[in-house]
Amino acid sequence: MGKFIGKRLLQLVFVLFAVSFMTFALMYIAPGDPAERKLSAQGEAVNPEVLEAEREKMGLNQPFAVRYFSWLGGVCTGNLGTSYVDNRPVITKLGEGMAYTVPLAMSALAVALAISLPLGILSAVYSNSVLDIIVQIFSFIGNALPNFLIAVLLIFFFCIQNSFLPVIANNSFTGLILPTLSLAIPMCGRFIKQFRGEVIEQLEKDYITGLRVRGVKEKKIIFGNVLHNSSAAIITITGLAIGTLMGGSVVIESIFRWPGVGKLVMDSITARDYPVIQGFVLIMAVIYVLINLATDILYRVIDPRIDYEK
Amino acid sequence: MRKITKGLMFGAVAAMSAMSLAACSGGGGEETTTAGGDTTAASQDTSKKEMKVAISFSNDSLDCHKESFGWYTQIEGMSETLFRVDDDSKVVPLLAESAENEGTLWTIKLNDKAAFSNGTKLTADMVARNLQRVGAESGKFKAYADFEIKAVDDTTLTIDTKDPYPTLKNELSSPEMGIMDLDATTDFVNAPIFTGPFVIDKFTPGGDVSVKKNENYWNGDVVLDKIDFLYMMDDSSKLMAMQNGEIDWYNSVSADAIAIYQKEPDKYTLTSIPGERSQFYFLNENNISINVRKAINSIVDKEAIAKFLEGSTSASDGPFNPSAAYGKVAAPAKVDLETAKKLMEDDGYTLNGNGIYEKDGKEVNLTVKYYEARELDKVATLMQEQLKAAGINTTLKAEEDTEGYVTTGDYDIALYCMITDKFGDPYYFINNTLADGGYYNAGGFKNEECQKLIDQLKSEEDVAKRADLANQIVQIAVDDAYMGYVGLFNKTTVAKPGITGISADNPYDFYGVYSNTSF
């Protein structure tokens, strides 16, 4: 296992190098001049001399290789550069965003799992029953509605119609409720469908028939065998969801004024704040690789037959 | 099996109930709202001494001399300038009492009552050092680094601009020219000391800003105790927060929201005035003949465009606000399809079976470039429809690089939006778009008479004469059909009834709250 983890961490270095190069190259060839964006932020005309001086100051006149390796050198020492917009360290800005994105992502995931895991299992156990149809309709609606529409509907119901919650959610627990639900509901739609399919697949296997024939109680079969054997798929689905959620949700964060990384990156794209975008992509690559690694390790914990070293 | 069902159902229902209960009990938090949805504790529990304003931008710093941060500190009532631009685009004194000039030497007399929020009196030396710092920190005002700026006594300073500089007084009203106490702190990013009616209370870079009353305000009493500026980018969130009574006012109201607010005039006060951002287009003189250019200007129906945009813009004949002395276009382009037809035919075009003009067997097809912001995409589509109906085909091309296409002349028609009036003077826009070598004059416009007038405008000191010159210059470009003006972005503000003393009637975007802002 140790060798496996070491190998995967080594792979991470190559992945990060490739990701950093591709991101930098894409930013380099993308239309739009960060210096121009900065100077014309309010819609004012740009003075060409000032623009040239700003480009020079921002290092935009340097050749691609010089810029890339200078940035990469900084990354190797933990310095992701400074934002073009406010000259603050990228790592600080991303850290501030993550401090909001992580609680939102985790609460949305927890709610989604708490709702969809029981409903997915129930739907599978009682497949083609009225309960299954109801759950599947819920799943279909959750899947079909975009999260911004869910967000607006939730605000309308909880804030405008019933005044249970304020529209302006300060970054408190109450402020976390509606963004959490807006992210969790569409996720439930997907999860229920996937969990249901996985459980049905297990229930149709011969060993389940064997267990039933031998008189093993249904409760034990579901929780002891089916759930255990489905857990690898559930972990994979959950792992992928964590990766997506950690990237932040631009729409939800904007609607609920949640200052997470999604909104930060969207603002950075608009302002062509390349250091922030590059830093974000790099951090996300690390998160994805680490989540995948954790998922693989969990597989092994769940099923000791898996031997990664072979 | 029944036990499993019960257990699982319980789990799912418990999870959903927990979220619903949390949602329903959330009102007990700090942001209480009352039943009925039209009032909240936000502004009423504090005897109307606290205000909440939604803003569509966020500050990354409070250092008003850098980038455009001064816009925000001024909107938020913290920073003030020596002069300010009033609702009619006239420059009036604020921290300064007067500005006189002889040749290249300006003498500025400060208001002797002016003081910082920490009680320190504003001195000419402090102002001089501020202006020097602006020259060093702001690319836009780097000329100030070369000016000779000296304090003569406590309340008088002189600025030798070395060359005639008639717009100095106007520039001194730019929000980037806010005056800070440079000695009281070095943390200009988070806690600068200004002279305005409000001082910083809480600042989150890239987020909300709270200001509180400046107890030492030099220019009268400050009515409100506290104002929270809440960064809300999303239009629907602002609309719903306003409907729920959680914010007291905001501007840059979207067209959809305007329609909703208009239905309830008792609950919302809407103010809409033409602002200082103009939507206009350049017609490339290198690619399009004068007749076709004039025909285009006779076809584009700006009134119809403004109507379609439902209140977000006002149709305009020129680049400047018509309320300004330099915003008068004597003979604007008018919609006249008959004239357009004659112009096209005189140019050798004939309408073909498709209803499109052609010459030498080739249909006319012009490229319209624009960037996707400030409603330019909608304007481009509407222009395309209008031109096609009159026989001129166009191809729309949205540009990612918002400046490149305009400044390189790589277009037939370049649709663009910019601030045309930064501080109550027309020279900045005219010099950029119509002067020889102007950064945005890339469409082949060259007119000797116009250049002569621009040269005069550069040094003319008399405000009335400047306005007259500007009007003549704009008219020349209109007559030459080099530019077509579509509209001025409206500055639309929605407020709870009774709110006064906000910048709703001022066309400039960099004003917000004042000492007399109240409910």
PDB file of C-alpha atoms in Angstrom, chain A residues 21-272:
ATOM      1  CA  PHE A  21       1.537  24.101 -18.487  1.00  0.00           C
ATOM      2  CA  MET A  22      -1.799  23.669 -20.226  1.00  0.00           C
ATOM      3  CA  THR A  23      -3.505  26.286 -18.060  1.00  0.00           C
ATOM      4  CA  PHE A  24      -0.698  28.767 -18.550  1.00  0.00           C
ATOM      5  CA  ALA A  25      -0.680  28.164 -22.310  1.00  0.00           C
ATOM      6  CA  LEU A  26      -4.458  28.580 -22.530  1.00  0.00           C
ATOM      7  CA  MET A  27      -4.316  31.819 -20.552  1.00  0.00           C
ATOM      8  CA  TYR A  28      -1.481  33.019 -22.784  1.00  0.00           C
ATOM      9  CA  ILE A  29      -3.367  32.484 -26.027  1.00  0.00           C
ATOM     10  CA  ALA A  30      -6.761  33.552 -24.703  1.00  0.00           C
ATOM     11  CA  PRO A  31      -7.989  36.852 -26.143  1.00  0.00           C
ATOM     12  CA  GLY A  32      -8.142  39.820 -23.793  1.00  0.00           C
ATOM     13  CA  ASP A  33      -5.437  41.819 -22.144  1.00  0.00           C
ATOM     14  CA  PRO A  34      -5.335  41.795 -18.318  1.00  0.00           C
ATOM     15  CA  ALA A  35      -3.678  45.221 -18.268  1.00  0.00           C
ATOM     16  CA  GLU A  36      -6.393  46.647 -20.487  1.00  0.00           C
ATOM     17  CA  ARG A  37      -9.115  45.051 -18.368  1.00  0.00           C
ATOM     18  CA  LYS A  38      -7.564  46.502 -15.243  1.00  0.00           C
ATOM     19  CA  LEU A  39      -7.315  50.022 -16.638  1.00  0.00           C
ATOM     20  CA  SER A  40     -10.743  50.046 -18.251  1.00  0.00           C
ATOM     21  CA  ALA A  41     -12.506  48.367 -15.330  1.00  0.00           C
ATOM     22  CA  GLN A  42     -14.942  51.274 -14.982  1.00  0.00           C
ATOM     23  CA  GLY A  43     -15.502  51.621 -18.723  1.00  0.00           C
ATOM     24  CA  GLU A  44     -13.046  54.470 -19.160  1.00  0.00           C
ATOM     25  CA  ALA A  45     -10.907  54.949 -22.252  1.00  0.00           C
ATOM     26  CA  VAL A  46      -7.409  53.558 -21.946  1.00  0.00           C
ATOM     27  CA  ASN A  47      -4.322  55.681 -22.459  1.00  0.00           C
ATOM     28  CA  PRO A  48      -1.905  53.685 -24.682  1.00  0.00           C
ATOM     29  CA  GLU A  49       1.210  54.900 -22.816  1.00  0.00           C
ATOM     30  CA  VAL A  50      -0.285  53.982 -19.469  1.00  0.00           C
ATOM     31  CA  LEU A  51      -1.349  50.647 -20.922  1.00  0.00           C
ATOM     32  CA  GLU A  52       2.153  49.878 -22.102  1.00  0.00           C
ATOM     33  CA  ALA A  53       3.595  50.824 -18.712  1.00  0.00           C
ATOM     34  CA  GLU A  54       1.032  48.612 -16.985  1.00  0.00           C
ATOM     35  CA  ARG A  55       1.849  45.666 -19.263  1.00  0.00           C
ATOM     36  CA  GLU A  56       5.502  46.100 -18.450  1.00  0.00           C
ATOM     37  CA  LYS A  57       4.757  46.333 -14.729  1.00  0.00           C
ATOM     38  CA  MET A  58       2.635  43.177 -14.841  1.00  0.00           C
ATOM     39  CA  GLY A  59       5.313  41.315 -16.786  1.00  0.00           C
ATOM     40  CA  LEU A  60       3.006  40.717 -19.735  1.00  0.00           C
ATOM     41  CA  ASN A  61       5.609  41.789 -22.275  1.00  0.00           C
ATOM     42  CA  GLN A  62       7.929  38.954 -21.325  1.00  0.00           C
ATOM     43  CA  PRO A  63       8.091  35.844 -23.535  1.00  0.00           C
ATOM     44  CA  PHE A  64       5.911  32.864 -22.670  1.00  0.00           C
ATOM     45  CA  ALA A  65       8.759  30.654 -21.423  1.00  0.00           C
ATOM     46  CA  VAL A  66      10.117  33.348 -19.090  1.00  0.00           C
ATOM     47  CA  ARG A  67       6.696  33.999 -17.629  1.00  0.00           C
ATOM     48  CA  TYR A  68       5.836  30.335 -17.259  1.00  0.00           C
ATOM     49  CA  PHE A  69       9.067  29.242 -15.596  1.00  0.00           C
ATOM     50  CA  SER A  70       9.141  32.281 -13.368  1.00  0.00           C
ATOM     51  CA  TRP A  71       5.622  31.420 -12.199  1.00  0.00           C
ATOM     52  CA  LEU A  72       6.478  27.720 -11.895  1.00  0.00           C
ATOM     53  CA  GLY A  73       9.532  28.593  -9.824  1.00  0.00           C
ATOM     54  CA  GLY A  74       7.277  30.489  -7.451  1.00  0.00           C
ATOM     55  CA  VAL A  75       4.823  27.591  -7.299  1.00  0.00           C
ATOM     56  CA  CYS A  76       7.641  25.224  -6.303  1.00  0.00           C
ATOM     57  CA  THR A  77       8.342  27.429  -3.307  1.00  0.00           C
ATOM     58  CA  GLY A  78       4.665  27.696  -2.403  1.00  0.00           C
ATOM     59  CA  ASN A  79       4.159  31.102  -3.991  1.00  0.00           C
ATOM     60  CA  LEU A  80       1.261  31.090  -6.454  1.00  0.00           C
ATOM     61  CA  GLY A  81       1.876  34.711  -7.378  1.00  0.00           C
ATOM     62  CA  THR A  82      -0.152  37.832  -6.735  1.00  0.00           C
ATOM     63  CA  SER A  83      -3.498  38.872  -8.109  1.00  0.00           C
ATOM     64  CA  TYR A  84      -3.466  41.354 -10.996  1.00  0.00           C
ATOM     65  CA  VAL A  85      -6.523  43.020  -9.514  1.00  0.00           C
ATOM     66  CA  ASP A  86      -5.426  43.895  -5.993  1.00  0.00           C
ATOM     67  CA  ASN A  87      -1.865  42.599  -5.742  1.00  0.00           C
ATOM     68  CA  ARG A  88      -2.795  40.276  -2.879  1.00  0.00           C
ATOM     69  CA  PRO A  89      -1.212  36.806  -2.760  1.00  0.00           C
ATOM     70  CA  VAL A  90      -3.206  34.274  -4.775  1.00  0.00           C
ATOM     71  CA  ILE A  91      -2.856  31.689  -2.026  1.00  0.00           C
ATOM     72  CA  THR A  92      -4.497  34.100   0.454  1.00  0.00           C
ATOM     73  CA  LYS A  93      -7.394  34.824  -1.882  1.00  0.00           C
ATOM     74  CA  LEU A  94      -7.958  31.138  -2.626  1.00  0.00           C
ATOM     75  CA  GLY A  95      -7.673  30.316   1.076  1.00  0.00           C
ATOM     76  CA  GLU A  96     -10.326  32.897   1.907  1.00  0.00           C
ATOM     77  CA  GLY A  97     -12.603  31.457  -0.781  1.00  0.00           C
ATOM     78  CA  MET A  98     -12.012  27.866   0.330  1.00  0.00           C
ATOM     79  CA  ALA A  99     -12.943  28.811   3.895  1.00  0.00           C
ATOM     80  CA  TYR A 100     -16.465  29.385   2.549  1.00  0.00           C
ATOM     81  CA  THR A 101     -16.572  26.772  -0.187  1.00  0.00           C
ATOM     82  CA  VAL A 102     -15.533  23.833   2.011  1.00  0.00           C
ATOM     83  CA  PRO A 103     -18.331  24.195   4.628  1.00  0.00           C
ATOM     84  CA  LEU A 104     -20.884  24.719   1.868  1.00  0.00           C
ATOM     85  CA  ALA A 105     -19.612  21.732  -0.114  1.00  0.00           C
ATOM     86  CA  MET A 106     -19.522  19.469   2.931  1.00  0.00           C
ATOM     87  CA  SER A 107     -22.967  20.462   4.178  1.00  0.00           C
ATOM     88  CA  ALA A 108     -24.468  20.011   0.707  1.00  0.00           C
ATOM     89  CA  LEU A 109     -22.846  16.603   0.422  1.00  0.00           C
ATOM     90  CA  ALA A 110     -23.983  15.544   3.889  1.00  0.00           C
ATOM     91  CA  VAL A 111     -27.581  16.577   3.180  1.00  0.00           C
ATOM     92  CA  ALA A 112     -27.533  14.941  -0.252  1.00  0.00           C
ATOM     93  CA  LEU A 113     -26.221  11.673   1.205  1.00  0.00           C
ATOM     94  CA  ALA A 114     -28.598  11.752   4.152  1.00  0.00           C
ATOM     95  CA  ILE A 115     -31.564  12.051   1.797  1.00  0.00           C
ATOM     96  CA  SER A 116     -30.490  10.018  -1.201  1.00  0.00           C
ATOM     97  CA  LEU A 117     -28.869   7.013   0.455  1.00  0.00           C
ATOM     98  CA  PRO A 118     -32.030   5.866   2.301  1.00  0.00           C
ATOM     99  CA  LEU A 119     -34.281   6.815  -0.614  1.00  0.00           C
ATOM    100  CA  GLY A 120     -32.010   5.102  -3.150  1.00  0.00           C
ATOM    101  CA  ILE A 121     -31.993   1.870  -1.118  1.00  0.00           C
ATOM    102  CA  LEU A 122     -35.745   2.008  -0.498  1.00  0.00           C
ATOM    103  CA  SER A 123     -36.404   2.653  -4.138  1.00  0.00           C
ATOM    104  CA  ALA A 124     -34.274  -0.355  -5.090  1.00  0.00           C
ATOM    105  CA  VAL A 125     -35.740  -2.679  -2.457  1.00  0.00           C
ATOM    106  CA  TYR A 126     -39.264  -1.740  -3.537  1.00  0.00           C
ATOM    107  CA  SER A 127     -38.487  -1.297  -7.226  1.00  0.00           C
ATOM    108  CA  ASN A 128     -41.521  -0.692  -9.440  1.00  0.00           C
ATOM    109  CA  SER A 129     -43.720  -0.004  -6.414  1.00  0.00           C
ATOM    110  CA  VAL A 130     -45.628   3.256  -5.796  1.00  0.00           C
ATOM    111  CA  LEU A 131     -42.868   4.325  -3.409  1.00  0.00           C
ATOM    112  CA  ASP A 132     -40.254   3.704  -6.097  1.00  0.00           C
ATOM    113  CA  ILE A 133     -42.229   5.754  -8.612  1.00  0.00           C
ATOM    114  CA  ILE A 134     -42.571   8.660  -6.173  1.00  0.00           C
ATOM    115  CA  VAL A 135     -38.872   8.589  -5.340  1.00  0.00           C
ATOM    116  CA  GLN A 136     -37.967   8.388  -9.006  1.00  0.00           C
ATOM    117  CA  ILE A 137     -40.184  11.358  -9.829  1.00  0.00           C
ATOM    118  CA  PHE A 138     -38.419  13.316  -7.068  1.00  0.00           C
ATOM    119  CA  SER A 139     -35.102  12.168  -8.487  1.00  0.00           C
ATOM    120  CA  PHE A 140     -36.123  13.168 -11.998  1.00  0.00           C
ATOM    121  CA  ILE A 141     -37.271  16.624 -10.901  1.00  0.00           C
ATOM    122  CA  GLY A 142     -34.101  17.160  -8.864  1.00  0.00           C
ATOM    123  CA  ASN A 143     -32.030  16.156 -11.849  1.00  0.00           C
ATOM    124  CA  ALA A 144     -33.945  18.260 -14.318  1.00  0.00           C
ATOM    125  CA  LEU A 145     -34.067  21.539 -12.397  1.00  0.00           C
ATOM    126  CA  PRO A 146     -30.970  23.699 -12.669  1.00  0.00           C
ATOM    127  CA  ASN A 147     -29.647  24.775  -9.290  1.00  0.00           C
ATOM    128  CA  PHE A 148     -30.184  28.496  -9.932  1.00  0.00           C
ATOM    129  CA  LEU A 149     -33.896  27.842 -10.452  1.00  0.00           C
ATOM    130  CA  ILE A 150     -34.035  25.793  -7.266  1.00  0.00           C
ATOM    131  CA  ALA A 151     -32.250  28.650  -5.488  1.00  0.00           C
ATOM    132  CA  VAL A 152     -34.748  31.232  -6.688  1.00  0.00           C
ATOM    133  CA  LEU A 153     -37.697  28.976  -5.802  1.00  0.00           C
ATOM    134  CA  LEU A 154     -36.285  28.388  -2.330  1.00  0.00           C
ATOM    135  CA  ILE A 155     -35.760  32.109  -1.779  1.00  0.00           C
ATOM    136  CA  PHE A 156     -39.286  32.772  -2.979  1.00  0.00           C
ATOM    137  CA  PHE A 157     -40.778  30.193  -0.628  1.00  0.00           C
ATOM    138  CA  PHE A 158     -38.617  30.605   2.460  1.00  0.00           C
ATOM    139  CA  CYS A 159     -37.868  34.326   2.234  1.00  0.00           C
ATOM    140  CA  ILE A 160     -40.477  36.176   0.215  1.00  0.00           C
ATOM    141  CA  GLN A 161     -43.635  34.140   0.859  1.00  0.00           C
ATOM    142  CA  ASN A 162     -42.990  32.989   4.403  1.00  0.00           C
ATOM    143  CA  SER A 163     -40.194  35.159   5.820  1.00  0.00           C
ATOM    144  CA  PHE A 164     -38.540  32.184   7.476  1.00  0.00           C
ATOM    145  CA  LEU A 165     -35.135  33.275   6.280  1.00  0.00           C
ATOM    146  CA  PRO A 166     -33.632  36.551   5.059  1.00  0.00           C
ATOM    147  CA  VAL A 167     -32.709  36.857   1.370  1.00  0.00           C
ATOM    148  CA  ILE A 168     -29.449  38.447   2.416  1.00  0.00           C
ATOM    149  CA  ALA A 169     -27.733  35.599   4.124  1.00  0.00           C
ATOM    150  CA  ASN A 170     -24.779  36.700   6.168  1.00  0.00           C
ATOM    151  CA  ASN A 171     -22.097  34.086   6.352  1.00  0.00           C
ATOM    152  CA  SER A 172     -23.737  32.383   9.303  1.00  0.00           C
ATOM    153  CA  PHE A 173     -25.453  29.012   9.854  1.00  0.00           C
ATOM    154  CA  THR A 174     -28.794  30.373   8.661  1.00  0.00           C
ATOM    155  CA  GLY A 175     -27.042  31.719   5.613  1.00  0.00           C
ATOM    156  CA  LEU A 176     -25.783  28.240   4.824  1.00  0.00           C
ATOM    157  CA  ILE A 177     -29.223  26.595   4.702  1.00  0.00           C
ATOM    158  CA  LEU A 178     -30.562  27.734   1.343  1.00  0.00           C
ATOM    159  CA  PRO A 179     -27.305  27.446  -0.632  1.00  0.00           C
ATOM    160  CA  THR A 180     -26.891  23.986   0.874  1.00  0.00           C
ATOM    161  CA  LEU A 181     -30.367  22.949  -0.250  1.00  0.00           C
ATOM    162  CA  SER A 182     -29.859  24.497  -3.688  1.00  0.00           C
ATOM    163  CA  LEU A 183     -26.761  22.395  -4.197  1.00  0.00           C
ATOM    164  CA  ALA A 184     -28.068  19.275  -2.454  1.00  0.00           C
ATOM    165  CA  ILE A 185     -31.395  18.891  -4.273  1.00  0.00           C
ATOM    166  CA  PRO A 186     -29.980  18.412  -7.787  1.00  0.00           C
ATOM    167  CA  MET A 187     -27.311  16.183  -6.276  1.00  0.00           C
ATOM    168  CA  CYS A 188     -30.006  14.055  -4.620  1.00  0.00           C
ATOM    169  CA  GLY A 189     -31.594  13.580  -8.027  1.00  0.00           C
ATOM    170  CA  ARG A 190     -28.385  12.091  -9.393  1.00  0.00           C
ATOM    171  CA  PHE A 191     -27.427  10.151  -6.259  1.00  0.00           C
ATOM    172  CA  ILE A 192     -30.801   8.432  -5.824  1.00  0.00           C
ATOM    173  CA  LYS A 193     -30.714   7.203  -9.414  1.00  0.00           C
ATOM    174  CA  GLN A 194     -27.142   5.942  -9.077  1.00  0.00           C
ATOM    175  CA  PHE A 195     -27.584   4.370  -5.625  1.00  0.00           C
ATOM    176  CA  ARG A 196     -30.812   2.700  -6.708  1.00  0.00           C
ATOM    177  CA  GLY A 197     -29.157   1.207  -9.777  1.00  0.00           C
ATOM    178  CA  GLU A 198     -26.218  -0.067  -7.763  1.00  0.00           C
ATOM    179  CA  VAL A 199     -28.394  -1.676  -5.069  1.00  0.00           C
ATOM    180  CA  ILE A 200     -30.678  -3.290  -7.668  1.00  0.00           C
ATOM    181  CA  GLU A 201     -27.615  -4.738  -9.384  1.00  0.00           C
ATOM    182  CA  GLN A 202     -26.471  -6.262  -6.099  1.00  0.00           C
ATOM    183  CA  LEU A 203     -29.946  -7.553  -5.240  1.00  0.00           C
ATOM    184  CA  GLU A 204     -30.102  -9.426  -8.534  1.00  0.00           C
ATOM    185  CA  LYS A 205     -26.868 -11.317  -7.867  1.00  0.00           C
ATOM    186  CA  ASP A 206     -26.898 -15.026  -7.084  1.00  0.00           C
ATOM    187  CA  TYR A 207     -25.336 -14.674  -3.642  1.00  0.00           C
ATOM    188  CA  ILE A 208     -28.375 -12.679  -2.492  1.00  0.00           C
ATOM    189  CA  THR A 209     -30.680 -15.502  -3.615  1.00  0.00           C
ATOM    190  CA  GLY A 210     -28.410 -17.922  -1.759  1.00  0.00           C
ATOM    191  CA  LEU A 211     -28.554 -15.844   1.400  1.00  0.00           C
ATOM    192  CA  ARG A 212     -32.327 -15.620   1.194  1.00  0.00           C
ATOM    193  CA  VAL A 213     -32.603 -19.396   0.630  1.00  0.00           C
ATOM    194  CA  ARG A 214     -30.493 -19.959   3.704  1.00  0.00           C
ATOM    195  CA  GLY A 215     -32.964 -17.830   5.677  1.00  0.00           C
ATOM    196  CA  VAL A 216     -30.696 -14.863   6.359  1.00  0.00           C
ATOM    197  CA  LYS A 217     -32.808 -11.945   7.511  1.00  0.00           C
ATOM    198  CA  GLU A 218     -33.568  -9.281   4.903  1.00  0.00           C
ATOM    199  CA  LYS A 219     -32.240  -6.546   7.198  1.00  0.00           C
ATOM    200  CA  LYS A 220     -28.888  -8.309   7.416  1.00  0.00           C
ATOM    201  CA  ILE A 221     -28.794  -8.882   3.658  1.00  0.00           C
ATOM    202  CA  ILE A 222     -29.462  -5.219   2.885  1.00  0.00           C
ATOM    203  CA  PHE A 223     -27.194  -3.648   5.495  1.00  0.00           C
ATOM    204  CA  GLY A 224     -24.660  -6.410   5.821  1.00  0.00           C
ATOM    205  CA  ASN A 225     -24.159  -7.542   2.253  1.00  0.00           C
ATOM    206  CA  VAL A 226     -25.804  -5.315  -0.314  1.00  0.00           C
ATOM    207  CA  LEU A 227     -24.689  -2.049   1.226  1.00  0.00           C
ATOM    208  CA  HIS A 228     -21.188  -3.332   1.840  1.00  0.00           C
ATOM    209  CA  ASN A 229     -20.799  -4.553  -1.700  1.00  0.00           C
ATOM    210  CA  SER A 230     -22.282  -1.340  -3.121  1.00  0.00           C
ATOM    211  CA  SER A 231     -20.021   0.864  -1.060  1.00  0.00           C
ATOM    212  CA  ALA A 232     -17.219   0.997  -3.640  1.00  0.00           C
ATOM    213  CA  ALA A 233     -19.586   2.532  -6.180  1.00  0.00           C
ATOM    214  CA  ILE A 234     -21.062   4.858  -3.560  1.00  0.00           C
ATOM    215  CA  ILE A 235     -17.595   6.035  -2.576  1.00  0.00           C
ATOM    216  CA  THR A 236     -16.703   6.699  -6.218  1.00  0.00           C
ATOM    217  CA  ILE A 237     -19.877   8.717  -6.773  1.00  0.00           C
ATOM    218  CA  THR A 238     -19.324  10.636  -3.543  1.00  0.00           C
ATOM    219  CA  GLY A 239     -15.661  11.263  -4.346  1.00  0.00           C
ATOM    220  CA  LEU A 240     -16.507  12.726  -7.731  1.00  0.00           C
ATOM    221  CA  ALA A 241     -19.184  14.916  -6.142  1.00  0.00           C
ATOM    222  CA  ILE A 242     -16.678  16.263  -3.597  1.00  0.00           C
ATOM    223  CA  GLY A 243     -14.312  17.211  -6.407  1.00  0.00           C
ATOM    224  CA  THR A 244     -17.056  19.063  -8.252  1.00  0.00           C
ATOM    225  CA  LEU A 245     -18.324  20.806  -5.125  1.00  0.00           C
ATOM    226  CA  MET A 246     -14.854  21.959  -4.111  1.00  0.00           C
ATOM    227  CA  GLY A 247     -14.649  23.914  -7.353  1.00  0.00           C
ATOM    228  CA  GLY A 248     -17.439  26.084  -6.006  1.00  0.00           C
ATOM    229  CA  SER A 249     -20.703  26.966  -7.637  1.00  0.00           C
ATOM    230  CA  VAL A 250     -20.547  30.330  -9.345  1.00  0.00           C
ATOM    231  CA  VAL A 251     -24.309  30.688  -9.675  1.00  0.00           C
ATOM    232  CA  ILE A 252     -25.229  29.627  -6.160  1.00  0.00           C
ATOM    233  CA  GLU A 253     -22.438  31.654  -4.619  1.00  0.00           C
ATOM    234  CA  SER A 254     -23.532  34.728  -6.574  1.00  0.00           C
ATOM    235  CA  ILE A 255     -27.217  34.367  -5.755  1.00  0.00           C
ATOM    236  CA  PHE A 256     -26.575  33.859  -2.035  1.00  0.00           C
ATOM    237  CA  ARG A 257     -23.590  36.237  -1.791  1.00  0.00           C
ATOM    238  CA  TRP A 258     -21.475  33.326  -0.586  1.00  0.00           C
ATOM    239  CA  PRO A 259     -17.863  34.415  -1.034  1.00  0.00           C
ATOM    240  CA  GLY A 260     -16.475  31.044  -2.102  1.00  0.00           C
ATOM    241  CA  VAL A 261     -13.939  30.135  -4.766  1.00  0.00           C
ATOM    242  CA  GLY A 262     -16.542  29.761  -7.513  1.00  0.00           C
ATOM    243  CA  LYS A 263     -17.373  33.445  -7.376  1.00  0.00           C
ATOM    244  CA  LEU A 264     -13.715  34.355  -6.967  1.00  0.00           C
ATOM    245  CA  VAL A 265     -12.762  32.443 -10.093  1.00  0.00           C
ATOM    246  CA  MET A 266     -15.638  33.888 -12.091  1.00  0.00           C
ATOM    247  CA  ASP A 267     -14.577  37.414 -11.089  1.00  0.00           C
ATOM    248  CA  SER A 268     -11.003  36.497 -11.985  1.00  0.00           C
ATOM    249  CA  ILE A 269     -12.002  35.232 -15.426  1.00  0.00           C
ATOM    250  CA  THR A 270     -13.900  38.447 -16.105  1.00  0.00           C
ATOM    251  CA  ALA A 271     -10.916  40.519 -15.000  1.00  0.00           C
ATOM    252  CA  ARG A 272      -8.428  38.215 -16.781  1.00  0.00           C
TER     253      ARG A 272
END
